[in-house]
Coordinates of C-alpha atoms in Angstrom, one line a residue:
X1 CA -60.9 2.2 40.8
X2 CA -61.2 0.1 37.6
X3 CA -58.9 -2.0 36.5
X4 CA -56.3 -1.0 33.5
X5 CA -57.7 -2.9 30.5
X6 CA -55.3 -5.4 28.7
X7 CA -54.9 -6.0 25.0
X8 CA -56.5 -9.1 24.0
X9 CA -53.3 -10.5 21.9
X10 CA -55.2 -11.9 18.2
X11 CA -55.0 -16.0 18.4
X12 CA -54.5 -18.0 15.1
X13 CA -58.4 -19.2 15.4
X14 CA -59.2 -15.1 15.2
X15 CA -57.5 -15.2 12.6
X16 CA -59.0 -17.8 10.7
X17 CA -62.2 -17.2 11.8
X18 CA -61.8 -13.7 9.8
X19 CA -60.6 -14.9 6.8
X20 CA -62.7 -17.8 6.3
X21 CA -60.4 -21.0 6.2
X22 CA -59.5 -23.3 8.9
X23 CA -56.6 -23.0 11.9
X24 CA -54.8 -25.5 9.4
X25 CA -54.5 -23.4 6.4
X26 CA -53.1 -20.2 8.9
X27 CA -50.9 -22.4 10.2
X28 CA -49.2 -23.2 6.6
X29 CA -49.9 -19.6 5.1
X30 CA -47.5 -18.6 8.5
X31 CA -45.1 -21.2 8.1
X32 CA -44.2 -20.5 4.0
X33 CA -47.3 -20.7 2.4
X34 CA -46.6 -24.8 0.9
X35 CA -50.1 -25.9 -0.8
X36 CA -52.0 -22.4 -0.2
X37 CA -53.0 -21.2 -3.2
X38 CA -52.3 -16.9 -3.8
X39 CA -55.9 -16.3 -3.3
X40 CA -56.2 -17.8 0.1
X41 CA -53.1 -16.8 1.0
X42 CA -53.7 -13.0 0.4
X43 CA -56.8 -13.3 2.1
X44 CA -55.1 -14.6 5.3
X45 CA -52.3 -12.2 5.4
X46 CA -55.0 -9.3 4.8
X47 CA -56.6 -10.8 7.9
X48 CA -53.2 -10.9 9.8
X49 CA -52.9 -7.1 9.1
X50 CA -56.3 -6.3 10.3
X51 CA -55.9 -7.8 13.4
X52 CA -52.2 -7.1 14.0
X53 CA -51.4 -11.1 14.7
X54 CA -47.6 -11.8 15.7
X55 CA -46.6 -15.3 15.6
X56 CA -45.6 -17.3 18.5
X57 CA -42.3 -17.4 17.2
X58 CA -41.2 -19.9 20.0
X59 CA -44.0 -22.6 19.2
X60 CA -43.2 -21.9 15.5
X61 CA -39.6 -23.2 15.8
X62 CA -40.5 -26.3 17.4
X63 CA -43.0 -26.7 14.8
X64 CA -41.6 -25.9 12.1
X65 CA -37.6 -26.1 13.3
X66 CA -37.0 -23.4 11.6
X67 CA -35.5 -19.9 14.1
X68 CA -36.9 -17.6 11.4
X69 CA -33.3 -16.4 11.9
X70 CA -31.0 -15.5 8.4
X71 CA -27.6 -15.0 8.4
X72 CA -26.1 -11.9 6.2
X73 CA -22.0 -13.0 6.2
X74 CA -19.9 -10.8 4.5
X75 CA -16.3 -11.2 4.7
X76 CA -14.7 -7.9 4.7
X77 CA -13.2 -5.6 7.5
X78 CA -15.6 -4.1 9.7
X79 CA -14.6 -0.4 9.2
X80 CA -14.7 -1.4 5.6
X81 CA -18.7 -2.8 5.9
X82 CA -19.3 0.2 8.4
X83 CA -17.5 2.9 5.8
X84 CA -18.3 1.5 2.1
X85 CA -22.2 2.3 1.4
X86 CA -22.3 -0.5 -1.1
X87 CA -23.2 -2.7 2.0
X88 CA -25.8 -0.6 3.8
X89 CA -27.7 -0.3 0.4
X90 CA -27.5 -4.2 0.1
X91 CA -28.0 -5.0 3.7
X92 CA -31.0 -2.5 3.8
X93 CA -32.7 -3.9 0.6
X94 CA -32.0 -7.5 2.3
X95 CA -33.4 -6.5 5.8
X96 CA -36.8 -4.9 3.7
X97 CA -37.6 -8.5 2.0
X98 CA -36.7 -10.5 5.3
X99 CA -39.1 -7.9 7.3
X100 CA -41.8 -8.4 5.0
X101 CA -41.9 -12.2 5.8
X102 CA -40.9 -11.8 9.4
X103 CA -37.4 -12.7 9.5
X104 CA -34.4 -11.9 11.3
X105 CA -31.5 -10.6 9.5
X106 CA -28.0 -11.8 12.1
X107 CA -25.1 -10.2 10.4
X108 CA -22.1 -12.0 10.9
X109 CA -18.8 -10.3 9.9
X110 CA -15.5 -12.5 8.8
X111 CA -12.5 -10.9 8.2
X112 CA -9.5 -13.4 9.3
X113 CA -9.4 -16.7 10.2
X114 CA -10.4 -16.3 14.2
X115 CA -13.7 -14.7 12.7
X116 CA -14.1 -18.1 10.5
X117 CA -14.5 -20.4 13.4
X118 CA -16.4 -18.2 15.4
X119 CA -18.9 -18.1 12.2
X120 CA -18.4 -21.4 12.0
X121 CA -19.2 -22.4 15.1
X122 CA -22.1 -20.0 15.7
X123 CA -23.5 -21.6 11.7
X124 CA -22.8 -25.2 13.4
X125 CA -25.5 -24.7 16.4
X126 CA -28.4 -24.5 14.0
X127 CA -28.8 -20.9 15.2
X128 CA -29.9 -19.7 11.7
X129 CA -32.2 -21.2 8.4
X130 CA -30.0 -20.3 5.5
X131 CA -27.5 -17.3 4.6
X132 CA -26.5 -14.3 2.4
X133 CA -23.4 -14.2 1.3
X134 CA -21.2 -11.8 -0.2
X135 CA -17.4 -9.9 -0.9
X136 CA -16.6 -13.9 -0.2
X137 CA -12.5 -13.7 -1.9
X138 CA -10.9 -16.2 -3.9
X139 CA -9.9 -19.1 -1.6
X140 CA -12.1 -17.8 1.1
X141 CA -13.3 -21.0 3.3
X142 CA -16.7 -19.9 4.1
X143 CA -18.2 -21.4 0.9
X144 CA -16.9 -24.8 2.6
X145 CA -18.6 -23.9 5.4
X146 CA -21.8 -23.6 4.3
X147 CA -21.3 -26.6 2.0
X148 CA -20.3 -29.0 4.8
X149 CA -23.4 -28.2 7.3
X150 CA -26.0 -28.4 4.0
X151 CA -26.9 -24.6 4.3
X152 CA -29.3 -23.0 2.0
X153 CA -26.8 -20.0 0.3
X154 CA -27.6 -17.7 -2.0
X155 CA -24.3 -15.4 -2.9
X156 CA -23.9 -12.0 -3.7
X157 CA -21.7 -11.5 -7.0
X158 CA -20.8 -14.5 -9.1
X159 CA -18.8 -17.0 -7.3
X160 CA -15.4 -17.5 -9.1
X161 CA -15.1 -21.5 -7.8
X162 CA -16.6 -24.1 -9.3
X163 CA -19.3 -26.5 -7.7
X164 CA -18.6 -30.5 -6.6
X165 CA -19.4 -32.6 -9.0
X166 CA -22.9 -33.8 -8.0
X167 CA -23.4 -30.5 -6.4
X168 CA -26.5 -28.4 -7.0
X169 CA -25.6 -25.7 -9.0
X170 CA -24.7 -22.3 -6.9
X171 CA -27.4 -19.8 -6.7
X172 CA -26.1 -16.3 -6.6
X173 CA -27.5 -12.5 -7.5
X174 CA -24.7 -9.9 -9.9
X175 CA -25.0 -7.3 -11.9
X176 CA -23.7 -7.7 -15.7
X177 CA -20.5 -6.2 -14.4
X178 CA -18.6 -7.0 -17.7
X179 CA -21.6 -5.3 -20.0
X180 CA -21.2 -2.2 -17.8
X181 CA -17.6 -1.7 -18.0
X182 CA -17.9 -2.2 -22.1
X183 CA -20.6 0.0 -21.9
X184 CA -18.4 2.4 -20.0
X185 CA -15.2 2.2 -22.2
X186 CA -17.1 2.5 -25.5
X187 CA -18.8 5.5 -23.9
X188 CA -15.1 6.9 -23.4
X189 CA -13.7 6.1 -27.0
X190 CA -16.8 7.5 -28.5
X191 CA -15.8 10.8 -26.5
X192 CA -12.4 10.8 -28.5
X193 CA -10.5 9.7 -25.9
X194 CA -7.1 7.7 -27.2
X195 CA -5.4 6.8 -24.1
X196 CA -7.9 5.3 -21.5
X197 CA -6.7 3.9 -18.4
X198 CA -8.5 1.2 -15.5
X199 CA -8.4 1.1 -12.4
X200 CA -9.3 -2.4 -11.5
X201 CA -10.9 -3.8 -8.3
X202 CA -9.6 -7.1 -6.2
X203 CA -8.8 -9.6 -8.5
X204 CA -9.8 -12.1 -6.1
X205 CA -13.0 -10.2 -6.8
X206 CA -15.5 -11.9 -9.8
X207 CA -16.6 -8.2 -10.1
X208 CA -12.8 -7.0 -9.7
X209 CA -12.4 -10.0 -12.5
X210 CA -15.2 -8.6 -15.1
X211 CA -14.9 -5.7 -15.0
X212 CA -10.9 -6.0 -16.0
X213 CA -12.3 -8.0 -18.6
X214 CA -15.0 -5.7 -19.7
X215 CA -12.4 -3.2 -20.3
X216 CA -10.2 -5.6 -22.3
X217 CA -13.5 -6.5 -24.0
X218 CA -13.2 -3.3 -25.8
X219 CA -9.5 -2.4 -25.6
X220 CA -7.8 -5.5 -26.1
X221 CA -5.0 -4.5 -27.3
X222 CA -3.8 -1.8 -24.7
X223 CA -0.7 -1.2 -22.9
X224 CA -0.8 -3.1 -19.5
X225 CA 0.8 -0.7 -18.0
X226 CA -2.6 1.2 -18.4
X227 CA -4.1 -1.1 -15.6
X228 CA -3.3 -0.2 -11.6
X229 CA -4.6 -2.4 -9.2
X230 CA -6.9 -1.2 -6.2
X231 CA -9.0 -2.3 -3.4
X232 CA -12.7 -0.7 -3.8
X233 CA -11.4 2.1 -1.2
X234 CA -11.2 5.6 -2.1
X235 CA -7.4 5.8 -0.9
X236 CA -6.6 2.7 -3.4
X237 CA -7.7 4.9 -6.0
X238 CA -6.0 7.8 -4.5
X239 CA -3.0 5.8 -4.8
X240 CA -3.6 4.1 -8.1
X241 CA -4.5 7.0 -10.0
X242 CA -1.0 8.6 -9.1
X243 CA 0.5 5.8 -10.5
X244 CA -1.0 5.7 -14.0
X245 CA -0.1 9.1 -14.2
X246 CA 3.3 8.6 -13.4
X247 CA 3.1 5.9 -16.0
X248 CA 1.6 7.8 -18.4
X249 CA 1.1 11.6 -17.8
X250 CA -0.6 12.2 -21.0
X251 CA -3.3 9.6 -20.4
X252 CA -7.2 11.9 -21.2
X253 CA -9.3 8.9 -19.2
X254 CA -9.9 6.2 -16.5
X255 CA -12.7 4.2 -16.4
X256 CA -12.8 3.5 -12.4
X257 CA -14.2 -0.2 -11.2
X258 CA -16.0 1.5 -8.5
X259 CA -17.1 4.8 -7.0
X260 CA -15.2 5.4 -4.1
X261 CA -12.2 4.6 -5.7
X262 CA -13.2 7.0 -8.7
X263 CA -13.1 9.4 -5.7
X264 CA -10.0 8.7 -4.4
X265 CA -8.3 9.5 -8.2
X266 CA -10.4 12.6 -8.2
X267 CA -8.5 14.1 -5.7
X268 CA -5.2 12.9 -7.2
X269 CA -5.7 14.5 -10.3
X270 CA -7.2 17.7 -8.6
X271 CA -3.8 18.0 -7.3
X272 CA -2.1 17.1 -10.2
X273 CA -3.4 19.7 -11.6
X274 CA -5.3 18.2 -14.5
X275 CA -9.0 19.2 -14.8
X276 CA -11.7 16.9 -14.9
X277 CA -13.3 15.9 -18.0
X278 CA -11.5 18.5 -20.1
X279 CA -7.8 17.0 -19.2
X280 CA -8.7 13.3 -17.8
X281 CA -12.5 12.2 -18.5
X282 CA -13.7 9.7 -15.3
X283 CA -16.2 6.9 -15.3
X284 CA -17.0 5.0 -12.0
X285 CA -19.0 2.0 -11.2
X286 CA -21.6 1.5 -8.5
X287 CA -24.0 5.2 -8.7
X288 CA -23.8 5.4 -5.0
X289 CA -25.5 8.3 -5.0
X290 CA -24.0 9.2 -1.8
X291 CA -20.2 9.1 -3.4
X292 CA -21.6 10.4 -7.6
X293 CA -23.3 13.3 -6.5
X294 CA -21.3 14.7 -4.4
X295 CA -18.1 14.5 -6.4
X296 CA -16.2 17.6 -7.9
X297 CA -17.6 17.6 -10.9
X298 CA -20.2 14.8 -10.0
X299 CA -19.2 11.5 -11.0
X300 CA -20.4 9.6 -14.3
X301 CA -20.8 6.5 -13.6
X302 CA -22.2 2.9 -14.6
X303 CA -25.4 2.4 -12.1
X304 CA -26.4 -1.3 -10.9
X305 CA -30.0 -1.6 -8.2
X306 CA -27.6 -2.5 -5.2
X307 CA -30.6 -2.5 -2.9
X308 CA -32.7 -4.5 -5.7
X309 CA -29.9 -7.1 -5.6
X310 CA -30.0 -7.2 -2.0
X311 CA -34.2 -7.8 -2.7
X312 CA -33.5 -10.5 -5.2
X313 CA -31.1 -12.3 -2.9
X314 CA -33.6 -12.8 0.0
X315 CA -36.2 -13.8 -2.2
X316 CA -34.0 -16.3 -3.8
X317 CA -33.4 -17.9 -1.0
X318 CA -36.6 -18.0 0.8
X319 CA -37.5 -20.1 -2.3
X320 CA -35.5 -21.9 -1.7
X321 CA -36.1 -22.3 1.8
X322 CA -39.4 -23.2 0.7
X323 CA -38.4 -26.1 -1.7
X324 CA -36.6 -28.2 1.3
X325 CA -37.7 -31.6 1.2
X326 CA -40.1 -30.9 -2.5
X327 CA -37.6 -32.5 -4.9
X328 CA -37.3 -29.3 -6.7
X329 CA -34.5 -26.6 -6.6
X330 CA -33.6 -23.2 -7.1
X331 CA -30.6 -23.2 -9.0
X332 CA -28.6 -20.5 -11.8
X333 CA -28.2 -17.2 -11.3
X334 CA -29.7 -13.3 -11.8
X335 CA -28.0 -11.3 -13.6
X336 CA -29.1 -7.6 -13.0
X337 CA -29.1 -4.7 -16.1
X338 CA -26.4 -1.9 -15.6
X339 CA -26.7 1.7 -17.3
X340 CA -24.3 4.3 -17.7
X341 CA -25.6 7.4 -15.7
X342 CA -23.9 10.9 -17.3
X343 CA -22.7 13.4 -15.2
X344 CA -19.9 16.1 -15.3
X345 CA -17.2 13.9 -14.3
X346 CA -16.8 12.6 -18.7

């Protein structure tokens, strides 16, 4: 009986052997492409793909000492991570850039302080290269994590701290949540509407912050009492929405900070009995398409690419993976377009 044939596994030499450069040039098209220029690169990944190649990730660590391992820390409550679907959109559009370079995303939750040392300590054993991070709240100690072990960070929404002095400047991926929330407002007053409330997300939030000030931006001289204060939850909104109208029962609009808490003041003003847009016009933020469309009447809201930003993030940072020890460095920020998406909600 013959033997069961084996897959021969594809060696680096095959693979340089088929695209015509040396076992050198694989090597550094594998390891982050430094001094390969696009043309021999693509012609080495083509030849990768043809022969299904898979790196000895082992013998590439001790190379390299890199794990090929990212870290994706969010510091937020893990119902909260596993409910919102802001986070699986970003974590998806992360996990498609780190896949495409063959990276490992480790997600590491923090929400209270025994979930900062563990990080900590798990960060402190060299387990990972660099790390996503984002939802990070005022005061939060993670940034001073990072910052003492020398860890490549790239932040999701603007970081409301200001860098040491001497400090590279903080890399980070928003959208323009301030533009969207003028755009928003205006969109509102342009409707006729006279008395236009906000609820606002976690001020120790940037994008709780802007979006507050987006509104001001256009209403500056509004009654404060306009403004209720919620989480990003749908039951904050719930909860916020019955208080403006407590405040202010003949208020005709709310421009929402986000979507799920635009459908938590839905349903309070479904059962308060005003109809939505001809009593109370809405406007959310977000266009989680999951939470917009399915909305009674479906939600208009200011959109922002949450799985694009999730994109951008990883790329940023494998740049800047790439630039240790070149004397350059990825610094600044992206700021991502927002546009108002019109539905039957205003």
């Amino acid at each position: 009986m013959p033997e069961p044939s084996v897959a021969v596994r594809p060696t680096l030499e095959a693979v340089a052997a088929h695209a015509g450069v040396s076992r050198s040039t694989v090597s550094r098209v594998i390891n982050g492409g430094a001094s390969v220029s696009p043309h021999v690169m693509a012609r080495v990944e083509g030849a990768i793909e043809e022969l299904g190649y898979v790196p000895n990730r082992a013998a590439r660590t001790l190379v390299t000492r890199r794990t090929g391992n990212i870290a994706v820390m969010i510091a937020e409550p893990e119902g909260r991570v596993f409910s919102d679907p802001y986070f699986g959109l970003q974590i998806r559009g992360i996990s498609k850039e780190l896949d495409a370079h063959d990276l490992q995303l480790v997600l590491l939750l923090a929400e209270g302080a025994g979930d900062r040392e563990r990080v900590d300590r798990y960060l402190s054993g060299g387990h990972i290269d660099g790390a996503l991070a984002f939802s990070v709240h005022r005061d939060d100690p993670l940034p001073g994590i990072v910052r003492r072990l020398g860890l490549p960070t790239v932040y999701g929404g603007r970081p409301h701290w200001e860098p040491i002095p001497g400090e590279d400047a903080l890399a980070y991926v928003d959208a323009d949540n301030r533009g969207g929330a003028r755009e928003a407002v205006r969109y509102l007053a342009s409707q006729g509407r006279r008395q236009i409330a906000h609820i606002a997300g976690p001020l120790g939030l940037a994008a709780g912050i802007d979006r507050l000030d987006g509104y001001r931006d256009v209403l500056f001289d509004a009654d404060p009492s306009l403004v209720a204060q919620g989480d990003f939850t749908d039951e904050s909104g719930e909860r916020a929405m019955a208080q403006l109208l407590d405040r202010h029962p003949g208020l005709d609009a709310v421009f929402v900070a986000s979507d799920l808490m635009a459908k938590g003041a839905l349903r309070t003003l479904h059962t308060r009995g005003r109809t939505v847009p001809h009593d109370v016009a809405v406007v959310g933020f977000d266009d989680l398409t999951s939470v917009s469309t399915s909305t009674d009447p479906p939600l208009t809201t200011v959109r922002q690419d949450i799985e694009g930003m999730g994109r951008t993030m990883a790329r940023l940072l494998l740049r800047k993976l790439r630039e240790q020890g070149s004397g350059t460095r990825t610094q600044g920020a992206v700021i991502t377009a927002t546009t108002l998406t019109r539905r039957g909600s205003a």
